[in-house]
CSV table of C-alpha atoms in Angstrom, one decimal:
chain,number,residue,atom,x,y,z
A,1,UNK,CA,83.4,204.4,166.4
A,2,UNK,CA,81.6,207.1,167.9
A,3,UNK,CA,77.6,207.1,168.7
A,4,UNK,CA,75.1,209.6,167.9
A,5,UNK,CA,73.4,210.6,171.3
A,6,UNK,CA,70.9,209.1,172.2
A,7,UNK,CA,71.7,205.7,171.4
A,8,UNK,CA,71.5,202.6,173.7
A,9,UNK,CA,75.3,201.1,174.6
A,10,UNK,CA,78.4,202.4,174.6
A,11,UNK,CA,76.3,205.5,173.5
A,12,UNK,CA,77.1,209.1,173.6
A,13,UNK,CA,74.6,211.3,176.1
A,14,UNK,CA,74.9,214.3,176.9
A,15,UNK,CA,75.2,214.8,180.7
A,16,UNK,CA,74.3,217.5,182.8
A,17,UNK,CA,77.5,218.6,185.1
A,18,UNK,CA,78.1,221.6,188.1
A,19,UNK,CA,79.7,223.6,184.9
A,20,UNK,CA,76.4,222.9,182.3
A,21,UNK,CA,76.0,220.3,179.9
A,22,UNK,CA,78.6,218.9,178.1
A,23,UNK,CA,79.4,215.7,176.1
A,24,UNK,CA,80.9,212.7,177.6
A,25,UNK,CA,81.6,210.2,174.7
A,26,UNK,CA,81.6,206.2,175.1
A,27,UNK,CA,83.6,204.4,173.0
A,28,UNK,CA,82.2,200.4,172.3
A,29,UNK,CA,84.6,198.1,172.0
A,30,UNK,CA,84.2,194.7,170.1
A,31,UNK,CA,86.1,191.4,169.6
A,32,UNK,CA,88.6,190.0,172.4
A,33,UNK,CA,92.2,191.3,173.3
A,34,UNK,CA,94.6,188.9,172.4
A,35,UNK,CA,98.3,188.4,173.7
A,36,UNK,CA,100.8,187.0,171.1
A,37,UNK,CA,101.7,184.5,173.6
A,38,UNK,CA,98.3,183.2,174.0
A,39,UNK,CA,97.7,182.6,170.1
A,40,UNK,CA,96.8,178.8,168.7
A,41,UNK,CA,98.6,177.4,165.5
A,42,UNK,CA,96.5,176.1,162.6
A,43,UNK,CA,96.1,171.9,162.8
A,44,UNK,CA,98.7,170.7,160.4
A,45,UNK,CA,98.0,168.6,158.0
A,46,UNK,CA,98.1,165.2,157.1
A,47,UNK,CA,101.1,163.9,156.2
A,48,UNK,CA,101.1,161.9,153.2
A,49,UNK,CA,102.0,158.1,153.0
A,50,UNK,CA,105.1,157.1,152.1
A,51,UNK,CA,106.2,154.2,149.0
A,52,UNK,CA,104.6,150.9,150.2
A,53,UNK,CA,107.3,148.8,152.0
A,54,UNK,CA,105.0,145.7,153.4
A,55,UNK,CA,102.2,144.0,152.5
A,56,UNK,CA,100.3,141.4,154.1
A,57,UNK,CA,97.2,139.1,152.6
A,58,UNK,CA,94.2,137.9,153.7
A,59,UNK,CA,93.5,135.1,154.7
A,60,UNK,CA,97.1,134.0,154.9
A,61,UNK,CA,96.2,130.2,154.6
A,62,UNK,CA,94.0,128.8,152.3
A,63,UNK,CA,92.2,125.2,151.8
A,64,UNK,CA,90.2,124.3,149.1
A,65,UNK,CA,88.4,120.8,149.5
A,66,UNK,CA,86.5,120.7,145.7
A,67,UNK,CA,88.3,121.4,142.3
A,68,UNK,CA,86.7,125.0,141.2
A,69,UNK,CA,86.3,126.5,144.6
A,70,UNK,CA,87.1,130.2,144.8
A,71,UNK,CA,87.7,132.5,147.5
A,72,UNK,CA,88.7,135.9,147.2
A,73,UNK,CA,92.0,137.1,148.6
A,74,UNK,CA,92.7,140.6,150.0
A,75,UNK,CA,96.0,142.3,150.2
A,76,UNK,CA,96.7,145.5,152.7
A,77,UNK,CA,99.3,147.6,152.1
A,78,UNK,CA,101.6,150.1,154.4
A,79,UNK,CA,104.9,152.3,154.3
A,80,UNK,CA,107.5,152.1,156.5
A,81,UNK,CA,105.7,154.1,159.7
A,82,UNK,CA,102.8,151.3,159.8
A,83,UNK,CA,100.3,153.9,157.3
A,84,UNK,CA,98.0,152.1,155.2
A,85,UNK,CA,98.9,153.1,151.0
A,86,UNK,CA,95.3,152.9,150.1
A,87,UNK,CA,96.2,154.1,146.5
A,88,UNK,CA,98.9,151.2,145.8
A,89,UNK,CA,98.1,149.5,142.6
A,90,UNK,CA,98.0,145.4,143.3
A,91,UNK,CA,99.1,142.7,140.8
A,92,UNK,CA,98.3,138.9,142.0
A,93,UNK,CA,100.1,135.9,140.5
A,94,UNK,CA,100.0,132.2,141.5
A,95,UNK,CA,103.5,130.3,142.1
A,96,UNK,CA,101.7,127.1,140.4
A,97,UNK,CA,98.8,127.9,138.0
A,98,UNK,CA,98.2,124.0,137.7
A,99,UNK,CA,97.3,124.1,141.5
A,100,UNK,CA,95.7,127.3,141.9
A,101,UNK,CA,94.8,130.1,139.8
A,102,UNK,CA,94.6,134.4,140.6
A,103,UNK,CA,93.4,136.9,138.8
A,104,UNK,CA,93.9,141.1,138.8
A,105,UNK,CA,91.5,141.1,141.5
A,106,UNK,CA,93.0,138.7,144.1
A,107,UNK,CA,90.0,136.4,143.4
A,108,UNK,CA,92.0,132.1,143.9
A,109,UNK,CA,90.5,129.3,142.2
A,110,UNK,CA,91.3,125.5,142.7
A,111,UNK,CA,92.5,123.4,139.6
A,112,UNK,CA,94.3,120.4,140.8
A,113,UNK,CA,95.6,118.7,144.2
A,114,UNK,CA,98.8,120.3,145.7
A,115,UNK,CA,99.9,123.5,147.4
A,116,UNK,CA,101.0,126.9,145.7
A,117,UNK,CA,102.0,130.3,147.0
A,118,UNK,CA,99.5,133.5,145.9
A,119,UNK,CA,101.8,136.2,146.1
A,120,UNK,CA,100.8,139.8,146.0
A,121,UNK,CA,102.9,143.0,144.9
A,122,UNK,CA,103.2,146.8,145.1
A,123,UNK,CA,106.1,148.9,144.2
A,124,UNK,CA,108.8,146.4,145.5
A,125,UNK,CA,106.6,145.2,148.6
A,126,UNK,CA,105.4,142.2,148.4
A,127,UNK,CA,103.5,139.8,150.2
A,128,UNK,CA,102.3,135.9,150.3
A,129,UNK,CA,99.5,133.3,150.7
A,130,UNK,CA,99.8,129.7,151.3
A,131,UNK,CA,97.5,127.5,149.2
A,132,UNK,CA,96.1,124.0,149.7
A,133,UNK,CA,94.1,122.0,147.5
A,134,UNK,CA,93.1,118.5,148.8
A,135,UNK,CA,89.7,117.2,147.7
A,136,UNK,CA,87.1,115.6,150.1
A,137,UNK,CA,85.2,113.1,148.9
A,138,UNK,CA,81.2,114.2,148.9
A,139,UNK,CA,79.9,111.6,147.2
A,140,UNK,CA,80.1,107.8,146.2
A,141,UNK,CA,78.5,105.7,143.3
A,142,UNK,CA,79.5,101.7,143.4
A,143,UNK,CA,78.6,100.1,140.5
A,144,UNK,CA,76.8,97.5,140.1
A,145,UNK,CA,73.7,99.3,141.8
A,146,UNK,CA,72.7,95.8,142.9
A,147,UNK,CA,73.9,92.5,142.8
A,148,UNK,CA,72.8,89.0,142.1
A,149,UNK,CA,74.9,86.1,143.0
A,150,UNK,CA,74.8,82.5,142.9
A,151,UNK,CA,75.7,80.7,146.3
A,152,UNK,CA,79.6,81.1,146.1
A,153,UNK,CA,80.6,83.2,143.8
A,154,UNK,CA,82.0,86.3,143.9
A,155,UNK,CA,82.1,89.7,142.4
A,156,UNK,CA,84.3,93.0,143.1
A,157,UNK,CA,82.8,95.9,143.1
A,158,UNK,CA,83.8,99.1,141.7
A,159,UNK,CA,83.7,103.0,143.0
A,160,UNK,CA,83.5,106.4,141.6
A,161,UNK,CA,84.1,109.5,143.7
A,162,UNK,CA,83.5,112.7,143.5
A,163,UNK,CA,83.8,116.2,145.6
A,164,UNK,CA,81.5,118.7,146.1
A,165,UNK,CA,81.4,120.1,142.2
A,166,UNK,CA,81.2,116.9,141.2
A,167,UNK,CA,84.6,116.3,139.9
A,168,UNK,CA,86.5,113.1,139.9
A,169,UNK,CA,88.4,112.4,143.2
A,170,UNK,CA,91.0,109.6,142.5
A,171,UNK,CA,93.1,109.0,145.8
A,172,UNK,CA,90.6,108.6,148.6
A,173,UNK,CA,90.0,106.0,151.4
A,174,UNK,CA,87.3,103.7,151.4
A,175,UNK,CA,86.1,101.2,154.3
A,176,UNK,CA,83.6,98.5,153.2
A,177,UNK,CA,81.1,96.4,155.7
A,178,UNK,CA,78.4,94.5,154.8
A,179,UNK,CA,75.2,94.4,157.2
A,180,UNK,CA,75.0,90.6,157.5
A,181,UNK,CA,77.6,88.1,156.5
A,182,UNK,CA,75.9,85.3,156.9
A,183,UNK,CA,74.7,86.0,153.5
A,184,UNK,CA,77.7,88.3,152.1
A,185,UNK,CA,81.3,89.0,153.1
A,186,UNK,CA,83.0,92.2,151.8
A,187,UNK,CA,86.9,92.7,151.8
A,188,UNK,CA,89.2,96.0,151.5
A,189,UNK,CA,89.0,95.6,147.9
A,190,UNK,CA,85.5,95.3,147.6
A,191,UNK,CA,85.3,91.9,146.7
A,192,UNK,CA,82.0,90.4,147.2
A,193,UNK,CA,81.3,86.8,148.3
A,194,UNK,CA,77.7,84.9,148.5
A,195,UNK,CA,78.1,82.5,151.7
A,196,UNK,CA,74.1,82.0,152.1
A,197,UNK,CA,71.0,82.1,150.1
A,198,UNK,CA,69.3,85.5,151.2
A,199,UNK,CA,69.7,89.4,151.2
A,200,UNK,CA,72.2,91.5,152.6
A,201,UNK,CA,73.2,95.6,151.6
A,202,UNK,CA,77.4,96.4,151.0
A,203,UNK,CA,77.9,99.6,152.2
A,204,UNK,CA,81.0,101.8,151.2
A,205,UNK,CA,82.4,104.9,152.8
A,206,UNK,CA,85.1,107.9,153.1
A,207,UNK,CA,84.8,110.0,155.6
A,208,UNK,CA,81.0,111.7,155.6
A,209,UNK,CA,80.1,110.3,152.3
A,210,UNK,CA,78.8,106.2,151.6
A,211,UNK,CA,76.9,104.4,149.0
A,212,UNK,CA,74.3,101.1,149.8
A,213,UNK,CA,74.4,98.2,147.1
A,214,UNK,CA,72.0,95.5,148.0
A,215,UNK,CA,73.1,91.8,147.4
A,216,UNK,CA,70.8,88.9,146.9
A,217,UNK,CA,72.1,85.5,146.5
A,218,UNK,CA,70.3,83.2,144.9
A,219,UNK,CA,70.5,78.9,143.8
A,220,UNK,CA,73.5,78.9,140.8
A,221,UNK,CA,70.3,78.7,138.5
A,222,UNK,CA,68.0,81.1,139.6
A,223,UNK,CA,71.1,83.4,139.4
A,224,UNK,CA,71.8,82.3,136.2
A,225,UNK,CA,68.4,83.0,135.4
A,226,UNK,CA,68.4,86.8,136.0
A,227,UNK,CA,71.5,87.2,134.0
A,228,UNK,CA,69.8,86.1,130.9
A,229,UNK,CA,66.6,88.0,131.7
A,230,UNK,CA,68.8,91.3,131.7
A,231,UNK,CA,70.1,90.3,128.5
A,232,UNK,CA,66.8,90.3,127.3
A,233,UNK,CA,65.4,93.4,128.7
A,234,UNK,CA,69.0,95.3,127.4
A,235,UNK,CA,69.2,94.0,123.7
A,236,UNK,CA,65.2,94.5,123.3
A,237,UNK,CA,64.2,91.0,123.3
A,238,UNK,CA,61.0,91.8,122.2
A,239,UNK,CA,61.9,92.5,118.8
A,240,UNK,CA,64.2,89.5,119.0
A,241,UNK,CA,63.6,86.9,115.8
A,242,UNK,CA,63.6,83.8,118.1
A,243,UNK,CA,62.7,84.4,122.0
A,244,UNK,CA,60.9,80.9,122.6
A,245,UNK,CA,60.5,80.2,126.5
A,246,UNK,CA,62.7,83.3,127.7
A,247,UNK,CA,61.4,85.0,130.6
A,248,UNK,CA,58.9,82.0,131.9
A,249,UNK,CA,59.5,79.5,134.7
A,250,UNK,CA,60.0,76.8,132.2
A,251,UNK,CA,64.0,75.1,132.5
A,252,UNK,CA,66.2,77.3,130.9
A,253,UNK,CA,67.3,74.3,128.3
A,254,UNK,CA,64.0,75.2,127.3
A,255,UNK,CA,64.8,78.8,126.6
A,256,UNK,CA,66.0,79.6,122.6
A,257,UNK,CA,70.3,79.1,122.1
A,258,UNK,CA,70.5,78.2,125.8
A,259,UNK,CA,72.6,75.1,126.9
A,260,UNK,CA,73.1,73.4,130.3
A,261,UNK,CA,75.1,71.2,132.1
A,262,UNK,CA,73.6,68.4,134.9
A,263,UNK,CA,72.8,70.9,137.4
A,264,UNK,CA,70.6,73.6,135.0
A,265,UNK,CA,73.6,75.9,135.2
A,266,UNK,CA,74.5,77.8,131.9
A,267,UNK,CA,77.5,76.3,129.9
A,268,UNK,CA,76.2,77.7,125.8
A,269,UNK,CA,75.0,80.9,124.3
A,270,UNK,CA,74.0,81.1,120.9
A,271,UNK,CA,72.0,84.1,119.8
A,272,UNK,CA,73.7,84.4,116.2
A,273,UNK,CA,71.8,86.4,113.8
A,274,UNK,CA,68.9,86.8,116.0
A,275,UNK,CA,68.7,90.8,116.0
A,276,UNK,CA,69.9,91.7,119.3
A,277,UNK,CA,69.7,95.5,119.4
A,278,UNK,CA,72.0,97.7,122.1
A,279,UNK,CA,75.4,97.1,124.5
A,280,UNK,CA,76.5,93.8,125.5
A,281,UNK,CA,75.8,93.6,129.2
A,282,UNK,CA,78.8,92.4,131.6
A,283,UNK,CA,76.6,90.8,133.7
A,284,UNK,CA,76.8,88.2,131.0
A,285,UNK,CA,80.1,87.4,133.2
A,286,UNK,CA,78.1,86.2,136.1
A,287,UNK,CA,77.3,82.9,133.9
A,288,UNK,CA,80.1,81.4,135.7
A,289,UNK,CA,79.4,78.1,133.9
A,290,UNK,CA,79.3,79.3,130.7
A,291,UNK,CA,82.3,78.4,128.0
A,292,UNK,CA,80.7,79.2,124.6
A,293,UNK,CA,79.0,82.4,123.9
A,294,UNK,CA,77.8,83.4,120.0
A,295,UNK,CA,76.6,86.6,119.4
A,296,UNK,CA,77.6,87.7,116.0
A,297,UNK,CA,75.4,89.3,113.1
A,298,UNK,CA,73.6,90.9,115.3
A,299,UNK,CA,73.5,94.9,116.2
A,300,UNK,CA,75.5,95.1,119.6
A,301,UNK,CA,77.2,98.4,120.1
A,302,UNK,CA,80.0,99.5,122.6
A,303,UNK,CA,83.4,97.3,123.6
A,304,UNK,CA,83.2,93.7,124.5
A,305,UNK,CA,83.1,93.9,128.6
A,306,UNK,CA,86.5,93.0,129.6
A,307,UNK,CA,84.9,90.5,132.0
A,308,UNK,CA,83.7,88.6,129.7
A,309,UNK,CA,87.3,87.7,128.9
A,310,UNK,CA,87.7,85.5,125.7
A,311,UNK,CA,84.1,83.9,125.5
A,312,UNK,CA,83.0,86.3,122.7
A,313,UNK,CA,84.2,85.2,119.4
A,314,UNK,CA,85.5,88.4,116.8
């Protein structure tokens, strides 16, 4: 391009010489020479990620320790150089349902004890996830709640455990000790024995979790003497027909349909017809004397505890 005169830059002015004035013209020049040698290629682009070949999930193992625990499982996928395929469709299934469920979105829940394999697939590559379902015991309920003995006797002592969501554990270990066996011994089985008049707590456990039952033993008829009372209180003596004596300090041949032998100690029941109202207790069983029990026509509900054996007439 070629400038005016009088203009700033690569201008054109005139320009006075030994031969007069004449024009000298500047010519401006913009931008940079460049040498085809010198020149810089274009980046190139990405290249794009081959067919999946491998995948691998995460976490590889898993433990459940409560029935209905989930934890969510996530699968990466990459071709053969190593690239991730982010745009791989995933489908989950579980080896064993019955142990362990999966669904679309890699999410594994526990159903049962045992182990299964969570495997994970896209486009031929697949991938796997070991599964382990073993319940821990969180909690313990023995049953009775607490215990009344006479000097002697005995009583076995049952347990209920459960995990963490409160389902049902059924193979578990349990270690029982009692806190003084001077009054009560304890065995493996939890088998209860009274060896002295007094109190003493049965205490069972597995692993972090335990359960207290508190054990009094008492004279054969002051334990006697509670069983009946729970009777009462569990088949709403109150409305009872005939409830002469029961509950007071008076013998208990003194107490309606109760018999004794020479000691005081419960040998008869007879409560026939007398309106008893709700379950049959098995505490009854704790009358270890007792060889005749009657209580028909009246409006007991539930099964006939099995340790009351055959002393209930049907």
């Amino acid at each position: 391009m070629i400038h005016r005169p009088g203009t700033v830059g690569g201008a054109a002015t005139r320009k006075r010489s030994r031969h007069g004035w004449g024009l000298a013209v500047v010519v401006s020049v913009t931008g940079a020479l460049s040498c085809g040698d010198d020149a810089v290629a274009p980046p190139s682009p990405p290249a794009e990620p081959g067919p999946p070949t491998s995948i691998s999930i995460s976490p590889s193992v898993l433990r459940f320790e409560a029935l209905g625990d989930t934890a969510r499982l996530v699968a990466e996928v990459r071709d053969r150089n190593g690239e991730v395929v982010r745009s791989a469709r995933v489908t989950w299934e579980s080896g064993d349902p019955s142990v362990a469920t999966v669904d679309a979105t890699g999410l594994a829940t526990a159903v049962r004890n045992g182990t299964a394999s969570i495997a994970a697939a896209a486009e031929g590559a697949s991938g796997t996830a070991e599964v382990t379902v073993d319940q821990v015991v969180a909690a313990l309920e023995v049953s009775p709640s607490s215990v009344g003995l006479a000097l002697d006797d005995s009583l076995r002592l049952r347990v209920e455990a459960s995990d963490a969501n409160g389902h049902p554990v059924t193979d578990f270990g349990l270690v029982w000790r009692s806190t003084d066996e001077s009054i009560a011994t304890v065995d493996a089985t939890g088998l209860v024995i009274a060896v002295g008049i007094g109190m003493a707590t049965i205490r069972a456990t597995s692993g972090a979790a335990s359960a207290d039952v508190g054990v009094e033993v008492l004279s054969g008829v002051d334990a006697d003497r509670r069983v009946l009372a729970t009777l009462y209180e569990v088949s709403d003596g109150a409305g009872w027909i005939h409830d002469d004596n029961w509950l007071t300090d008076l013998p208990l041949a003194d107490w309606h349909g109760v018999g004794v032998d020479d000691e005081g100690r419960v040998t008869e029941l007879d409560l026939e017809a007398n309106n008893l109202v709700g379950p049959i207790p098995a505490e009854l069983s704790r009358l270890r004397r007792l060889t005749e029990l009657n209580l028909i026509r009246n409006s007991l509900r539930g099964r006939i505890p099995p340790e009351l054996g055959t002393h209930l007439p049907v």
